[in-house]
Amino acid sequence: MFQVSSVNSPLSLLISSLSTFLTKYATKLFIVSIFLGSTLSLQPAISAEFTGSKTCINCHQQAYKDWQGSHHDMSMKHADKTSVLGDFNNASLPSSNKELTKTSRFFKKGEQFWVNIQGEDGKFHDYQIKYTFGYTPLQQYMVEFDDGRVQLIPFAWDSRSKADGGQRWFNLYPDMTKKYQEFFWTNTGQNWNYMCADCHSTNVEKNFDLKTNTYNTTYSEVNVACESCHGPASDHITWAGKNIKSSSDELNQQSNKGFIRNLAKSVSNWKMNANKKTLAPESIDHSSQQVLVCAQCHSRRTQISNNDHVKDNAFGERYLLDLISNENYHADGQVYNENFVYGSFLQSKMYKNGVVCSDCHNPHTAELKMPVETLCLQCHQADNYATQKHHKHQKTPATVQCVDCHMPKTTYMKIDARRDHGFHIPTPNLAKKLGTPDTCLTCHEDKDSNWSANKVNAWYPHSVVEDEKDFAPIFAAMNLTLTEPQLLGTTGELSRIAQNKAYSNIIRASALTKMANTSNTNTIIAIARAAKDPDEYIRLGAIDGAQSMASSERWRILSPLLKDEVLIVRTSAAYSLVTLWDHLSIEQKNQLMPALNEYMTSQRYNSDRSFAHSNMGIVFAYQGDFVEAEKAFKAGIAIEPSVAQTYLNLSQLYHQMGENNKSIDALLQGQQANPSYAGLAYALGLAYIRAKNYQNAANALAKATILEPQNSHYFYVYGLSLEKIRPNDAYKALYKSYQLSNNPQSLYALCEMQIRHQSSLANQCLEQLQPIVPPNVIQQLRQMMNNTKKN
């Protein structure tokens, strides 16, 4: 319910908004990176060594032959005439940047491949292409610099046939033409050493030297070779030598054959149960590590260590998986941004029932094991599913396949179409309500979701699919501005979802993360139970969801996770709990320190990124060591000068130290380095308010609204800041805030301001406010209006 405890003065409204922001600002800035850079324990020595794929040929000729020319084999190659597909015969490509009249050029020098493109200094230079990346439907190219950095150029070769629109150069990032943008080609967004190497090469060691700001990245093979999946092969070769005279049956009976990974299928026998339309596993072997192996590269994640996550049977020993966030997924779990399969697959009934990657894909060719039209019929009986009764589509030469409805494609990198591995059932009803993708409209482009919903409802009147997806409206609602009763109801639903085992674990974990901005009895119970769950993602979700809890509650629930068996869980718990440092006893601090030390070690592992230094600065700041915090933030700025968040954190540190001028200077420096980031302008406006420089504050806040015109809060604070200098503009800004958010607080602030100014628009504002707030609010404002008239 919307509540106003008292009538506020304009200054108190502004200070209230400022105070609210600063409270959230400190919290947000100091925990924003919890899921960005994370953790490392030193990798224990292992006896097995990498021997190279050529040692596999003699015994595994067919597998080696299948692998050659596959996506894995072609993941990365040294650039030569056998690997380069693009046209380097003085081909050119005009720039998408209208400020540039010069075209990029692709040419050869003898046997070498070169490109002439714009560098970070704004001038065109010649760069030698050292490596290729992928081969179909596109191929990318990389340049190596003297400091060891390997960078992807912004142009790619469309390797499709001419008939399909290929055999051409195109710009992957036409809007990334400024040197401060993360995906400008010389910046970290296009850096192979950090972003790509772990997936595109075998046995990668990043080897970043902070002192010299250089890389000496190494690998045993340039591409994804045999040992990328099977692990180091020296012990396997020894095993094979000892057992060379044994029969094949005897060999097959020996576990893992000298490898430390179990890549067997989870289900060896599928059976038919009475009254079931789909085969079911006779049993599921949970010791199979195949999906974990594939997930190393086929997932949206951040690398957090060099630990062997497969050996430890925990993805979180090496990686932090992105859960179902609105940045990467639609509310119903369908893929939005690139998630590279694993996060989608974890949602599926296939995963739950023991299906693994090699049930559908040949792991050596990386192609489907059989034609797509028969693939699903391995388990789904043709009599039930390959019929018009099920799919409702007439048989024609262009009949839709199962995957067209259940694995729709999303195109990335302009031409690379990838299928959603969540195996979702189309739900046009949800699409109509929430704006999620309507799979039916992929083919029926001339229709809308009303049409498809009517069709599906008529075909399947007793469908429970929408009930199974009832988390989708709740996830969608968390992106909206909610009243207190709405928020209470929504978090109650999130608590239900988090505790309901009928949902996949990744959905349950994601529900927990969405509790981060509120805390009540329902969320506390759900988070407390989740912290004890056997699933690492659910425990990780509990940590994120606990951010708004009272200090004592958060410590009680999360402190046991400081000794969690999974690295990312215990270190994320430590990072969350260090925010309580001033409230902890000596005993509690001692309990926290081992996991916190691991956390700090992880940041040093990722010291080639600004977020790692920012995270260290955050920890130092909470511990009251402002000198080390300042050093850490400045080191982050030196590593990546264009990362806005680090300037925000440094500015907040100076504010805590009572040095507002330095706070302003840090933000001004940040604006110079990254002039397009609205958050810097907004924070600068607040810093000027603290300095009582209202004109500069208004200018900075105006810039924030220009850079981010859909941010209602920016307009809200901008409106409050304008009251003394331009009241009419203040009215417009507050009303714009209300239009963007439908938040009654914005409209209330406008009405109250107009009443104070005895504006003729005040009555009109109250009429608009009356239907959406409790009667006592309107009574208070009318009383204020009467008092103002009397005075």
Coordinates of N, CA and C in Angstrom, one line a residue, residues 324-336 347 424 430 434-437 469-479 497 507 510 514:
I324 N 18.9 -17.5 -14.4 CA 17.9 -16.9 -15.3 C 17.7 -15.4 -15.0
S325 N 18.5 -14.6 -15.5 CA 18.4 -13.2 -15.3 C 17.7 -12.5 -16.5
N326 N 17.2 -11.3 -16.3 CA 16.5 -10.7 -17.4 C 17.4 -10.2 -18.5
E327 N 18.7 -10.2 -18.2 CA 19.7 -9.8 -19.2 C 19.9 -10.9 -20.2
N328 N 19.8 -12.1 -19.8 CA 20.1 -13.2 -20.7 C 19.0 -14.1 -21.0
Y329 N 17.9 -14.0 -20.3 CA 16.7 -14.9 -20.6 C 15.4 -14.1 -20.5
H330 N 14.5 -14.6 -21.3 CA 13.1 -14.1 -21.1 C 12.5 -14.7 -19.8
A331 N 11.5 -14.1 -19.4 CA 10.9 -14.4 -18.1 C 10.4 -15.9 -18.0
D332 N 10.1 -16.5 -19.1 CA 9.7 -17.9 -19.2 C 10.8 -18.9 -19.3
G333 N 12.0 -18.3 -19.3 CA 13.2 -19.2 -19.4 C 13.7 -19.3 -20.8
Q334 N 13.0 -18.9 -21.8 CA 13.5 -18.9 -23.2 C 14.8 -18.0 -23.3
V335 N 15.7 -18.5 -24.2 CA 16.9 -17.8 -24.3 C 16.7 -16.4 -24.9
Y336 N 17.4 -15.4 -24.4 CA 17.4 -14.0 -25.0 C 18.8 -13.7 -25.5
Q347 N 17.1 -26.3 -17.5 CA 15.7 -26.1 -17.2 C 14.8 -27.3 -17.8
H424 N 11.3 -26.1 -24.7 CA 10.1 -25.6 -24.2 C 8.9 -26.0 -25.1
L430 N 1.3 -17.0 -22.8 CA 2.3 -16.3 -22.0 C 2.9 -15.2 -22.9
L434 N 3.0 -11.5 -21.5 CA 4.3 -11.1 -21.0 C 5.2 -10.5 -22.1
G435 N 4.9 -10.7 -23.4 CA 5.8 -10.3 -24.4 C 7.0 -11.2 -24.6
T436 N 6.9 -12.4 -24.1 CA 7.9 -13.4 -24.4 C 7.8 -13.9 -25.8
P437 N 8.8 -14.6 -26.3 CA 8.8 -15.0 -27.7 C 7.6 -16.0 -28.0
K469 N 4.6 -23.2 -16.2 CA 5.4 -22.0 -16.4 C 4.9 -20.9 -15.5
D470 N 4.2 -21.2 -14.4 CA 3.6 -20.1 -13.7 C 4.7 -19.2 -13.0
F471 N 6.0 -19.6 -13.1 CA 7.0 -18.7 -12.5 C 7.2 -17.5 -13.5
A472 N 6.8 -17.6 -14.7 CA 7.1 -16.6 -15.7 C 6.5 -15.2 -15.4
P473 N 5.2 -15.2 -15.0 CA 4.7 -13.9 -14.7 C 5.3 -13.3 -13.4
I474 N 5.8 -14.1 -12.5 CA 6.4 -13.7 -11.3 C 7.8 -13.1 -11.6
F475 N 8.6 -13.8 -12.5 CA 9.9 -13.3 -12.9 C 9.7 -12.0 -13.6
A476 N 8.7 -11.9 -14.5 CA 8.5 -10.7 -15.2 C 8.1 -9.5 -14.3
A477 N 7.3 -9.8 -13.3 CA 6.9 -8.7 -12.4 C 8.0 -8.1 -11.6
M478 N 9.1 -8.9 -11.4 CA 10.2 -8.4 -10.6 C 11.0 -7.3 -11.4
N479 N 10.7 -7.1 -12.7 CA 11.3 -6.1 -13.5 C 10.5 -4.8 -13.4
I497 N 8.1 -20.8 -5.3 CA 8.8 -21.4 -6.4 C 10.2 -21.9 -6.0
I507 N 15.7 -22.8 -12.1 CA 14.6 -21.9 -11.9 C 14.4 -21.6 -10.4
S510 N 17.1 -19.2 -9.4 CA 16.9 -17.9 -10.0 C 15.8 -17.1 -9.2
K514 N 16.1 -13.3 -7.1 CA 15.1 -12.2 -7.3 C 14.6 -11.7 -6.0

